[in-house]
PDB file of C-alpha atoms and ligand atoms in Angstrom:
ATOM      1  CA  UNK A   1      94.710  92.720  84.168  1.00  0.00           C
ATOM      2  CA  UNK A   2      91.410  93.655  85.534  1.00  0.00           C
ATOM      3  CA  UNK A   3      89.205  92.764  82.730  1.00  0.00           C
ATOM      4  CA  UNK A   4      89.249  89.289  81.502  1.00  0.00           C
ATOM      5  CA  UNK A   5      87.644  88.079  78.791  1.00  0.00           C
ATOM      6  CA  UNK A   6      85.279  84.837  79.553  1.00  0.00           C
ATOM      7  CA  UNK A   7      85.443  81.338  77.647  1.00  0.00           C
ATOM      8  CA  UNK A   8      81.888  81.100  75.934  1.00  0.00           C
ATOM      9  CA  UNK A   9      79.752  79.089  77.234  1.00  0.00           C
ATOM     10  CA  UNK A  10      79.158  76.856  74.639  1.00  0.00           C
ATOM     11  CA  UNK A  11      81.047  75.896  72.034  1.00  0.00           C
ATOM     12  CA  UNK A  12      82.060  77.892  68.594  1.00  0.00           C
ATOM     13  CA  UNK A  13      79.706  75.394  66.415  1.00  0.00           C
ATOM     14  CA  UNK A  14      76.525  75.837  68.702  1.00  0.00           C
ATOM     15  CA  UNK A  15      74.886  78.152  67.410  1.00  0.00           C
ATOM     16  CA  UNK A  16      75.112  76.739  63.703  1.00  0.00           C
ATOM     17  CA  UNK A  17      73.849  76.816  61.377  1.00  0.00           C
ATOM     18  CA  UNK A  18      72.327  80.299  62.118  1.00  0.00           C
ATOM     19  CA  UNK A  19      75.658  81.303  63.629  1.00  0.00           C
ATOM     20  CA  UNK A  20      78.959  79.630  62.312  1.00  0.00           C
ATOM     21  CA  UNK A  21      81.456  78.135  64.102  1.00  0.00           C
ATOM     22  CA  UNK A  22      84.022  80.718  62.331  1.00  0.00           C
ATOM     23  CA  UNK A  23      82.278  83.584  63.171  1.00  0.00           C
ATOM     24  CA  UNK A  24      82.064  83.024  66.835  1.00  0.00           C
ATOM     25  CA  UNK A  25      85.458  82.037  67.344  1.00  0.00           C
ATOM     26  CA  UNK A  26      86.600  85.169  65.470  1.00  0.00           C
ATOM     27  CA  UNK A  27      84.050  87.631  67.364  1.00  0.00           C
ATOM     28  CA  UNK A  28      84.965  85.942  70.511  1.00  0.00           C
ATOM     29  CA  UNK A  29      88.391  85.553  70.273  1.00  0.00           C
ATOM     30  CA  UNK A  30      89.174  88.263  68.312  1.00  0.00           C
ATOM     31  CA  UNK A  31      87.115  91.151  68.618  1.00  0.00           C
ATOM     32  CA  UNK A  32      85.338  91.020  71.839  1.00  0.00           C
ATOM     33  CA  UNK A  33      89.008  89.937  73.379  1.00  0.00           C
ATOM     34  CA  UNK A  34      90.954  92.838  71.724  1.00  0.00           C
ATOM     35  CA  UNK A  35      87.748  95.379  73.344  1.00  0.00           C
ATOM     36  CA  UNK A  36      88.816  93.606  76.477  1.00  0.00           C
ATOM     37  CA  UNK A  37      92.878  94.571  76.559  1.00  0.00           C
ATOM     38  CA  UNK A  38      92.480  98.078  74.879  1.00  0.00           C
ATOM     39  CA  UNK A  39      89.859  98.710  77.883  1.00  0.00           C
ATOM     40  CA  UNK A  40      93.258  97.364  80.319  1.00  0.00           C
ATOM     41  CA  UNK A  41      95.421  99.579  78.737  1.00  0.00           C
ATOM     42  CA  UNK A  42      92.452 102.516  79.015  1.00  0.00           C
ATOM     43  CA  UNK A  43      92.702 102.127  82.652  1.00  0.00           C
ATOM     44  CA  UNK A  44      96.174 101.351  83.191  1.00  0.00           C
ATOM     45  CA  UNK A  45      96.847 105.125  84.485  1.00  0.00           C
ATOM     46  CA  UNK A  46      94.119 104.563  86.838  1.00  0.00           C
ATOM     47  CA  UNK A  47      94.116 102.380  89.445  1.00  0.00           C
ATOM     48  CA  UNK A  48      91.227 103.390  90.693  1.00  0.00           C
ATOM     49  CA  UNK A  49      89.101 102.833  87.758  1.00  0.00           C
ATOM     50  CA  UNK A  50      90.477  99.788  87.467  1.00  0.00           C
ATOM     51  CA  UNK A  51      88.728  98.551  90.396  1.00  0.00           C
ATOM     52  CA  UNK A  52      85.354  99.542  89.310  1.00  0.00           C
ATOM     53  CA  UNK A  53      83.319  97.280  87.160  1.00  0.00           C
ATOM     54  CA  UNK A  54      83.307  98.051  83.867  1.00  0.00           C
ATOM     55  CA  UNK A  55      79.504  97.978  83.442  1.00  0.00           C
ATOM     56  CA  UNK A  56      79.832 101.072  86.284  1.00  0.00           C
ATOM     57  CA  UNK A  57      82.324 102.508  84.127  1.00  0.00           C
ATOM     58  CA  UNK A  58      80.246 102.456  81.006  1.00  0.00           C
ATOM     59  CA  UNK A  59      77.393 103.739  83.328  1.00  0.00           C
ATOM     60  CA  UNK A  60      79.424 106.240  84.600  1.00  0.00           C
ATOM     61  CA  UNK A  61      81.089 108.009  81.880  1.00  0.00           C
ATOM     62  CA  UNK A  62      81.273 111.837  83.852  1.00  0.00           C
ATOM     63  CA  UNK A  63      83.348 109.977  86.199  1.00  0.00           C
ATOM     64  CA  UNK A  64      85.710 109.061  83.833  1.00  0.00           C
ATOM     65  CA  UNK A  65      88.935 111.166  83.194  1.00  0.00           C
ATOM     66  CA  UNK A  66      88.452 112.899  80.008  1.00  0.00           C
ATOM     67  CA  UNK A  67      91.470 112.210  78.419  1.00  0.00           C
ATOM     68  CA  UNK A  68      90.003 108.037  79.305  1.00  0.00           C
ATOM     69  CA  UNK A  69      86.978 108.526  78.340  1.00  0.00           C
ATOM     70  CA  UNK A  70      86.737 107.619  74.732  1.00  0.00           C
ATOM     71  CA  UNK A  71      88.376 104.594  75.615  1.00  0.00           C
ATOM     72  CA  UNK A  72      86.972 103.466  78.279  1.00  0.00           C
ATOM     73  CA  UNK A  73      83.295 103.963  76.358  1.00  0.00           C
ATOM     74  CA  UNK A  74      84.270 102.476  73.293  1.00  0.00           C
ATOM     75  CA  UNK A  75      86.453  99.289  74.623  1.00  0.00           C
ATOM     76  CA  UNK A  76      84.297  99.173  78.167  1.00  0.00           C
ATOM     77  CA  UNK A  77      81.135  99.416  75.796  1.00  0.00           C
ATOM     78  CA  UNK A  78      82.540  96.708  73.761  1.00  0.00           C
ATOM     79  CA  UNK A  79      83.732  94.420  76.785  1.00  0.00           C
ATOM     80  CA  UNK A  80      80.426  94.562  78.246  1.00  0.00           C
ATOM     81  CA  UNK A  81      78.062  94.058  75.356  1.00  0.00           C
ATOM     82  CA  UNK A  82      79.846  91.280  74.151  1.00  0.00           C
ATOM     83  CA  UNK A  83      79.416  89.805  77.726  1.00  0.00           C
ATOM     84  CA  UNK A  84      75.670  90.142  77.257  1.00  0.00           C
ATOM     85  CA  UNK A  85      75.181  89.029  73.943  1.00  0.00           C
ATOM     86  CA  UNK A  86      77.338  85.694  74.502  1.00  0.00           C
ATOM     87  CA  UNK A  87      74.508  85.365  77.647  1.00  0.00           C
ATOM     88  CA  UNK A  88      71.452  85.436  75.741  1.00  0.00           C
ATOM     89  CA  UNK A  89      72.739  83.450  72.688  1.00  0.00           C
ATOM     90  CA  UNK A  90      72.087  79.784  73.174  1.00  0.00           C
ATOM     91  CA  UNK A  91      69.431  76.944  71.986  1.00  0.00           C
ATOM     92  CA  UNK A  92      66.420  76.210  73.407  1.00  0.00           C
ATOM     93  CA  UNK A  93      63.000  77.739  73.634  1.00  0.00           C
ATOM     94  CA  UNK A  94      61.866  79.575  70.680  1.00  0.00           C
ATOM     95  CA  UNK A  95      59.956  82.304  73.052  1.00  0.00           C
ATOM     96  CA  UNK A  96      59.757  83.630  76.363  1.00  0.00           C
ATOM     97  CA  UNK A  97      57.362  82.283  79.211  1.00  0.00           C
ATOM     98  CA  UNK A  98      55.931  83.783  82.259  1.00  0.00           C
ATOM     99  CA  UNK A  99      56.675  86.983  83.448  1.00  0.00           C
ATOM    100  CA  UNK A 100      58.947  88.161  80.599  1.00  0.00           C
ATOM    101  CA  UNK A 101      56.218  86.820  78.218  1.00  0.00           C
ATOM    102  CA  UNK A 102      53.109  89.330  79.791  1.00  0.00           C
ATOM    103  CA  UNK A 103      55.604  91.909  79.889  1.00  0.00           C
ATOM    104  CA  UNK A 104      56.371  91.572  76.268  1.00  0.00           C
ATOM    105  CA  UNK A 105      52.728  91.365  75.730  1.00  0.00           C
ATOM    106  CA  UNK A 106      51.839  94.262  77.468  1.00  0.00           C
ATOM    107  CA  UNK A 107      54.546  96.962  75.981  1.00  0.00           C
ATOM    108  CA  UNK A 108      54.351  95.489  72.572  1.00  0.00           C
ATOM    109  CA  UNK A 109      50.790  93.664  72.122  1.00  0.00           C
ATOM    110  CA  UNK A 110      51.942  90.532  70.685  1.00  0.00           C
ATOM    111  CA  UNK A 111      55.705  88.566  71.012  1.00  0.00           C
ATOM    112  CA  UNK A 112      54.998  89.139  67.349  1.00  0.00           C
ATOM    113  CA  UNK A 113      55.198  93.138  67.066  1.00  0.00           C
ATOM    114  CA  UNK A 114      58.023  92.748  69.898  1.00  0.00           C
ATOM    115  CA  UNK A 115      59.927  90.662  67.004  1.00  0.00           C
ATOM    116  CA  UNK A 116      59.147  93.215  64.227  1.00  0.00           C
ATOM    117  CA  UNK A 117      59.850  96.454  66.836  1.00  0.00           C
ATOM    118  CA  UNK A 118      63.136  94.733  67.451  1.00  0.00           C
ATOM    119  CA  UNK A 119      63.828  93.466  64.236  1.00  0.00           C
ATOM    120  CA  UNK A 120      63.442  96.976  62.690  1.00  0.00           C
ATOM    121  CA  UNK A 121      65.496  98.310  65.465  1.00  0.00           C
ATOM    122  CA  UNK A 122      68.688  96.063  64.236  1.00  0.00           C
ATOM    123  CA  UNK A 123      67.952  96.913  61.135  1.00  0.00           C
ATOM    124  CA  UNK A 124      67.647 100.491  61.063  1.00  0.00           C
ATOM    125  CA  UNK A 125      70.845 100.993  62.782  1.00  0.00           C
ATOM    126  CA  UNK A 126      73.170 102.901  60.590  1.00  0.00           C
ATOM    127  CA  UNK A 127      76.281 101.521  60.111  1.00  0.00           C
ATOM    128  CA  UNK A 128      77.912  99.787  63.358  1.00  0.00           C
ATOM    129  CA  UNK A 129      76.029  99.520  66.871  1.00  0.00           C
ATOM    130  CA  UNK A 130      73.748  97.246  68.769  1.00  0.00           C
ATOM    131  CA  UNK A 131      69.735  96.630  69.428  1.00  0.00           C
ATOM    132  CA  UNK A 132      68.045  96.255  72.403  1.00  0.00           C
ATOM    133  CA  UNK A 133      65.307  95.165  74.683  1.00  0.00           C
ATOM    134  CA  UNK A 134      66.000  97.260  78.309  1.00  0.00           C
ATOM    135  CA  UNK A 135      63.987  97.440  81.259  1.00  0.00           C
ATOM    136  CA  UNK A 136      63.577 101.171  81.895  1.00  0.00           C
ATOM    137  CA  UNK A 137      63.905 102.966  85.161  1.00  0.00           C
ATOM    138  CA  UNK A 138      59.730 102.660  85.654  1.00  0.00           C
ATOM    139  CA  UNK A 139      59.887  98.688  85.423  1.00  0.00           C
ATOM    140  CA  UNK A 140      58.683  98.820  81.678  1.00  0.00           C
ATOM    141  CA  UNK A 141      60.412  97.767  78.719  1.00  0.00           C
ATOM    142  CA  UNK A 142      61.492  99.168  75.492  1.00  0.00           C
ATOM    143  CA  UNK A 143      63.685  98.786  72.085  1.00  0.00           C
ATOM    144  CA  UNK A 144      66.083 100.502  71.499  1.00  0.00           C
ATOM    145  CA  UNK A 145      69.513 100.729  69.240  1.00  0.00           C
ATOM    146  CA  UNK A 146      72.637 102.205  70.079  1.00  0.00           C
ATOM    147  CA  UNK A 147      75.791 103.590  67.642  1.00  0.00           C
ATOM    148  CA  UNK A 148      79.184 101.885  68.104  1.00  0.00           C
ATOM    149  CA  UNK A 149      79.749 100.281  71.021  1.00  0.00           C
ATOM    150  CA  UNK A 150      77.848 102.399  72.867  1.00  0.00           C
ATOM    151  CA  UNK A 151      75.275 101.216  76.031  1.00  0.00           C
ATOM    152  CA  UNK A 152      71.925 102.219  77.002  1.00  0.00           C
ATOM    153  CA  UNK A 153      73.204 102.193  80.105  1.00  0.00           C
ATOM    154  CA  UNK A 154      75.388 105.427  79.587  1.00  0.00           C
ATOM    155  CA  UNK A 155      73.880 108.577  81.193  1.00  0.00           C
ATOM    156  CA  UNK A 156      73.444 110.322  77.914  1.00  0.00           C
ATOM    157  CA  UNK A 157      71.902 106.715  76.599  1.00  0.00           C
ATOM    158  CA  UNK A 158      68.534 108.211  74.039  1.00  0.00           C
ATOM    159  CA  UNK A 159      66.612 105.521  76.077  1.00  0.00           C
ATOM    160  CA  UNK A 160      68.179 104.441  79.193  1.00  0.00           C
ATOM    161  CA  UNK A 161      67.679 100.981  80.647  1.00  0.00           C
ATOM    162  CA  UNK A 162      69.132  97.644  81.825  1.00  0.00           C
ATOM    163  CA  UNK A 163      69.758  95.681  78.996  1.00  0.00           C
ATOM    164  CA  UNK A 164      68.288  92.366  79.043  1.00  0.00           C
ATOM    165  CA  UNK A 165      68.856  91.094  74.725  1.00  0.00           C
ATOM    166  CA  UNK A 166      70.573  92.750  72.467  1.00  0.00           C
ATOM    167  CA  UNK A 167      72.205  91.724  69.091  1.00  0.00           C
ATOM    168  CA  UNK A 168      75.208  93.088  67.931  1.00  0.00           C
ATOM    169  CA  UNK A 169      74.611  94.655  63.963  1.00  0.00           C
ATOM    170  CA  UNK A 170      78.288  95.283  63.406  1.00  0.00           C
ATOM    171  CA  UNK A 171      79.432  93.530  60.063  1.00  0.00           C
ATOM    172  CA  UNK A 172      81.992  91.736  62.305  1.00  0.00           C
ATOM    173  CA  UNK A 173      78.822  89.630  63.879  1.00  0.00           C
ATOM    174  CA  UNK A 174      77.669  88.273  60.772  1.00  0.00           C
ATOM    175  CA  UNK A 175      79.988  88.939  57.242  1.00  0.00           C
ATOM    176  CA  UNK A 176      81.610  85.887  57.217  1.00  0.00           C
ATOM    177  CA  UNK A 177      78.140  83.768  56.897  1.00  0.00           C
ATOM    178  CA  UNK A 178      75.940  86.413  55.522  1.00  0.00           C
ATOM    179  CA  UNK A 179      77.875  89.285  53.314  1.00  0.00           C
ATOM    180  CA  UNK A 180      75.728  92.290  53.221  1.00  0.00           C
ATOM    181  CA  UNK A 181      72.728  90.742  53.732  1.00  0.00           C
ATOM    182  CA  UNK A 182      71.975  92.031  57.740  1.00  0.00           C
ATOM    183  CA  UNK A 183      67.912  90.991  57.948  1.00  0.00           C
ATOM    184  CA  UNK A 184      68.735  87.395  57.160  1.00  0.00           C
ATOM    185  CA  UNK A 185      71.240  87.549  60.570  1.00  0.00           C
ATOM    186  CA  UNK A 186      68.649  88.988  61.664  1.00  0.00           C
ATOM    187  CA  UNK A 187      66.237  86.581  61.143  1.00  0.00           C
ATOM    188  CA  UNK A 188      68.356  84.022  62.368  1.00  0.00           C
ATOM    189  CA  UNK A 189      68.749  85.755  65.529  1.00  0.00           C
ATOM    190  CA  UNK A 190      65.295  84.505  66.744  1.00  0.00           C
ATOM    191  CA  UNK A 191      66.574  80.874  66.869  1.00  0.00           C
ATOM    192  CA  UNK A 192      69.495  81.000  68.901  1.00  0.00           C
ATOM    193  CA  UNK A 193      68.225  83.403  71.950  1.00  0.00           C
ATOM    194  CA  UNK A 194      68.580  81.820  75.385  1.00  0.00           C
ATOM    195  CA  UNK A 195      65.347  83.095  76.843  1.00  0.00           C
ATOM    196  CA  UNK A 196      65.850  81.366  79.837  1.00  0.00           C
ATOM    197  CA  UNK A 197      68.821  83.977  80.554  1.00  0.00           C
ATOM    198  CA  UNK A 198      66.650  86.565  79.222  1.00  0.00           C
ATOM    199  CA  UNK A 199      64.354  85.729  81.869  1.00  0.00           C
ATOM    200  CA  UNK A 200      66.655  86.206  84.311  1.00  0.00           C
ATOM    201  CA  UNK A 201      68.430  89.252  83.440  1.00  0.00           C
ATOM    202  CA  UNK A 202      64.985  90.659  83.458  1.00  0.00           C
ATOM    203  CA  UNK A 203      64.513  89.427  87.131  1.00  0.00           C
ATOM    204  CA  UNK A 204      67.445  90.725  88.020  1.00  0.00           C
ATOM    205  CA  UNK A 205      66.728  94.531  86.406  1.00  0.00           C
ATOM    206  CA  UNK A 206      63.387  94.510  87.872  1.00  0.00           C
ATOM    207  CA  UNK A 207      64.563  94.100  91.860  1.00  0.00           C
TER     208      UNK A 207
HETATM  209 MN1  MN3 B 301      80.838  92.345  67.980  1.00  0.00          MN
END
């Protein structure tokens, strides 16, 4: 199997009690890990997609075989953006510092309006899908929200970046704990992000 799906790296109760324990072991074990095998079995056909990445196969869509290619967005999208969000989920600080911190400041004015502009981004998301912060192309970063399990790394992506936070909006991510009631998951959000990682994915996007 070339896609595996990774332990977390922290355990299910760490996140309480703005994410239960019963929620991430379900997500995790459940969901993300069932995106995981139906993106084997998308590639199963094809070895050589199989030995691509699956963030260059989201990336990469054209280069997908079409009759693949719902699959391998929808289960490679789902692989990968699980990956991220289990990344940037942790405890510690409750904002970011340095050079993430004056980039924030200077796209959005204030960590503030970056909370609300992301906030509203989750929010607003019909149905299923994912919000983002991305670094775009130019360096500079932006919200954004995506349908499904969709990336804003795809090359028809609305706003295309490297994603460096995103939370996952599907009920899936938060019924269990909060019913219908998406802003206060929301809201809890803000205390579990590992900005350290942040920080670094944003390194990373920027070389
Ligand atoms: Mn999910």
């Amino acid at each position: 199997m070339p896609y595996i799906t990774k332990d977390l790296p922290y355990a299910y109760n760490a996140l309480e009690p703005y994410i239960d324990a019963k929620t991430m072991e379900i997500h995790h074990d459940k969901h993300h890990a069932a995106y995981t095998s139906k993106l084997n079995a998308a590639v199963e056909k094809y070895p050589d997609l199989a030995k691509r990445s699956a963030e260059d196969l989201i990336a990469n869509l054209s280069s997908v075989p079409q009759e693949a290619r719902a699959a391998v967005r929808n289960n490679g999208g789902g692989h990968v953006n699980h990956e991220i969000f289990w990344s940037v989920l942790g405890k510690g600080k409750s904002k970011p510092e340095g050079d993430l911190a004056k980039a924030i400041d200077k796209t959005f004015g204030s960590f503030e309006k970056f909370k609300e502009e992301f906030s509203n981004a989750a929010l607003t998301q019909f149905g299923s899908g994912w919000a983002w912060l991305i670094v775009k192309k130019d360096g500079t970063l932006a919200v954004t929200k995506t349908p499904n399990q969709d990336s804003p790394t795809a090359e028809d992506a609305a706003v295309q970046g490297a994603p460096i936070l995103n939370l996952d909006v599907w009920e899936h991510a938060y019924y269990l704990k909060y019913q219908n009631r998406r802003p206060e998951y929301i809201d809890a959000f803000w205390s579990v992000i590992n900005w350290d990682a942040v920080a670094k994915l944003y390194a990373a996007a920027k070389k």
